[in-house]
Amino acid sequence: MPLFQWYHSHPSFLKQFSVTYGWFIVSVHFFHLHLLMKKLRDLYGPSDGIVGEIFDTLGRYFPIHFTHPKGEDVDVTRDELSRALMFAFTSTPLFEPFAIPLLLEKLSSSLPLAKIDALKYLSHCTLKYGADRMEKHAVAIWSSLRNIVFSSSQEPVLSFDCESVDGIGFSDDDIAKEALTVLEKLFMQNSVLFLNLIVNDEDINLIFDNINSYMNFSNISLQSKRKIHGVGCILATAARSTVFSCNRIFESFFPCLMNTLGISILKPSDNMSPSGKHAVSGTLNFGALYLSVIVLEACRDLTVGSAQVASFPTHETFCCMLERFSASLARDFISYVGRGNETSMADVFLGVKGLQILATFPGSFLSMPESLLEYILTALVSIITENFQGTLSWNLALKALVNVGSYIEKYHESKKEISYMVVVEKIGSLLTAAKCMMPYSRKLEAVSEVGMSGRNYMLKVVPRLEEAIFTNLSDLYVNGYMGPAENTVRLLECYTNKVLPWINNSEGFDEVLHLFVINIWNQIECCKHFSTRTEEKDIFEATMKTMKFAVSNCSETSHNAIVQKAYAVVSSCHFFSWNESAVNHVEMRGLDISHELKLSIRDRWVLSLFASVIMAIHPQTRLPDVRATLWLFMEMLLKGHVPSAQALGSLVNKFGSKANGQSTLDEAMDIIFNTSISHADSAYGISMGIGDKSTMNLADLCFGASNSRLLQINAIVGLAWIGKGLLMRGHEKVKDIVMILLECLSSKGGRHLRQDSGQENCEQDVSSSVMTYVADAFHIMMSDSEVCLSRRYHANIRPLYKQRFFSTMMPMLQALIIKSDSLFQRSVLCRALAYIMSETPLVAVLGEAKKLTPVLLDALLMFSKDNLDKDTMYSLLLLLSGILTDKSSQEVVIENAHIIINCLTRMVSYPHMMLVRETALQCLVAMSMLPHSRIYPLRTQVLQAVSRALDDPKRSVRLQAVRCRQAWSSSPVTT
């Protein structure tokens, strides 16, 4: 039975089909049509009548306009529906006479989404319908696509900066990009036909006929810029599609461009000065230059991107033409960069980009003489070393040089690598080139960027950077380094923040980093006296950070050797007295911190660098003497050396639970908490019955047993870092630390201390500053540290440790807050709980929103009094925002609406952080959705606060204030 007879015997088919699709809820209906049309075609053959009627119904849904009420659960998106309809369009080539005219019609739509959909459908139809069916639409399709590309609304049409040196095209215009995608598929499907359309196109030929009128970029009209850019993109798309197309484009247009630029065939050896200061025979013509560069880029992309480079013929037309003109092009590209004020920004960009393109052509296509590549590379290096005052040309040249290096490394161009290595050496030598007047920051940028373009280059650059570091540090140790201190800091920061992260993602650098760290220790070991210049905080902190980063990137084997070396240097210092007899003395009588120890500048450097090493090592690293190391850090943390406390926290985090020739965690904890500590100082007025000394342990010091507030604070800070290490690994000993801290917080009149014979019990009030430090200890324990105890530094981190700690601490601190009868003590307890809440994931806090909201609001008001805890305050405000927007927390929000709004209206004027003011206004917008009866009495108060925010110096705050005022001025009446 023919298809039309089947259709007439089933008159309800089309009607039922339309009804079915009238519901149009799921895309499966289109998929069913896709299968149906295939089945009908296979069984009965074509019938224009029924096909036309079916497509008429189908075409009514294009473009997809899919909306549904908010809150309605629909498991389908517009993109899914559109894709299903596209498959239905291409389910049979019989739809071609109806689909293509419809799509071409939609290309003239004023709706951008309709144009994009039409182009996507057209691209898919091109592949499915085949070249024969698409040929009759070729002229109409070409005309539509050309007009879309020429009329791109992107402004500026052409972008010339160092970011766009990687590629020229339509960066933001999705319609133009989609049109070029369709065009590329058409070229690949029917090259001859569409290339003829391009070559014979009047608009394109008009551009080339008037090319001499596009001399200067700044004098070209916007419409002409669009057309030039459009022509360039069309030619590039054609050249990039196939080798045949590339040859045809070069044959048709490249000679004209060369003639316009006045470029003749030149041998690489003819009068080519690397400096680029020679006179150039070419004519400065932006239009011709731009089109030449964009066609060259497309040609290069075709050769580089092809997976079958080896199978290409070796003497293609475009390759032969490029070989003849490459030397002349290179010379003229350099001249465009070096003409000074005569050259516009666009010409500089195109000149540098042209050099990069020539240098990155595969050697199998463009037989470039070695001298020509060296000429190009030398020119780029000259721009970097001589034109460093020109920001654009300098950045472009450096980016181009990096891209060339990355290409050579990626595609294993061994011949070109030899020439590029010379460039790497020249750039690396800038660090020690005293005659080069380039700013030191730019030297570092050039060296690091070139090094990061490939592994082999980094292996050349790293020794240069390390040599500069050793030279500066050595001069700093001995002579105080006569140069600017910021240069040494910049050098260390460059090595730490740019080079080391890159090395961490590469292989083969372990030995390099190992030797770097060992050499730093060798330098310090040889230098016995440091200059006072080394006391500068920036240099000191930058060196510590570099040490940690370098050690953390080394292997476990290297860590063992580094720790041995560092320990050897530390043990030779006068402050380190942990020989065998001293160790026995400590074990018998405890740690004596009675004597006042003044560390020299060198001692502080050695101790801090040793602590940095300990923070960064792997957990499996073996320490030379664990007990001596623990006692050293304990003594130094009690004397206020924070890196020692951080190192001690790192040690307890990484110690193993089983003995493997080293002390276990339990043994280390026994040493830390049970070692007797002796302290005596007449300035503190201590006389506790053991001669003139008092023996205590770390917990006693936290309770104030020494009568020294400074010593008590140091002990609390040390305990916090130890607790952090234990908490992160999930060790139960952290409970003991928590109990010590809570006892300090809950102490009313001080803790009962040791009794002397014949004396009454002594009590000492825990001062307000000490209690604040105790609260801050919880912040140390819960916050993420960039200094130590992170994944970068190989810390043991148990999943969900923050949630567990929050669940444990919340009821304990809440109970203490309720029992507290002192306003100050209550505020400190709130501070401690606030620190814990602010670092806990929101999902864990929401379950306790009812209990925590009052405490959260108290903490916000407390932190708003100064700018010391603005980051914590912002974290708490985000927490409150999460509670306000959580449906399950609405009851507690309504219950505390008055207090919440009073708090937020104060936050709107918080002067120390813009994000706090902005978030407070966002929270007030959320509060406006509460029942009218709860918020109406506060409406005037909110609007007054918001009116002040309308004059905020920050625009984002003012925008939120406008939104908030609108929400409260027209707040819905809900019940």
PDB file of C-alpha atoms in Angstrom, residues 581-593 631 674-679 690-696:
ATOM      1  CA  SER A 581      72.764  13.986  79.721  1.00  0.00           C
ATOM      2  CA  ALA A 582      70.261  16.801  79.165  1.00  0.00           C
ATOM      3  CA  VAL A 583      67.634  14.335  77.963  1.00  0.00           C
ATOM      4  CA  ASN A 584      68.169  12.199  81.064  1.00  0.00           C
ATOM      5  CA  HIS A 585      67.907  15.324  83.214  1.00  0.00           C
ATOM      6  CA  VAL A 586      64.558  16.297  81.640  1.00  0.00           C
ATOM      7  CA  GLU A 587      63.212  12.787  82.072  1.00  0.00           C
ATOM      8  CA  MET A 588      64.156  12.842  85.766  1.00  0.00           C
ATOM      9  CA  ARG A 589      63.479  16.418  86.824  1.00  0.00           C
ATOM     10  CA  GLY A 590      61.407  17.963  84.053  1.00  0.00           C
ATOM     11  CA  LEU A 591      61.777  20.841  81.629  1.00  0.00           C
ATOM     12  CA  ASP A 592      63.345  23.902  83.205  1.00  0.00           C
ATOM     13  CA  ILE A 593      62.249  27.175  81.604  1.00  0.00           C
ATOM     14  CA  TRP A 631      61.047  19.294  74.214  1.00  0.00           C
ATOM     15  CA  ASN A 674      53.110  14.917  81.614  1.00  0.00           C
ATOM     16  CA  THR A 675      56.550  16.478  81.411  1.00  0.00           C
ATOM     17  CA  SER A 676      57.183  18.508  84.538  1.00  0.00           C
ATOM     18  CA  ILE A 677      57.940  22.154  83.808  1.00  0.00           C
ATOM     19  CA  SER A 678      59.976  24.276  86.211  1.00  0.00           C
ATOM     20  CA  HIS A 679      59.746  28.012  86.211  1.00  0.00           C
ATOM     21  CA  ILE A 690      60.483  23.906  96.176  1.00  0.00           C
ATOM     22  CA  GLY A 691      63.357  26.254  96.808  1.00  0.00           C
ATOM     23  CA  ASP A 692      62.531  29.139  94.489  1.00  0.00           C
ATOM     24  CA  LYS A 693      60.954  27.008  91.791  1.00  0.00           C
ATOM     25  CA  SER A 694      57.500  25.690  90.984  1.00  0.00           C
ATOM     26  CA  THR A 695      57.010  22.420  89.124  1.00  0.00           C
ATOM     27  CA  MET A 696      53.930  22.110  86.940  1.00  0.00           C
TER      28      MET A 696
END
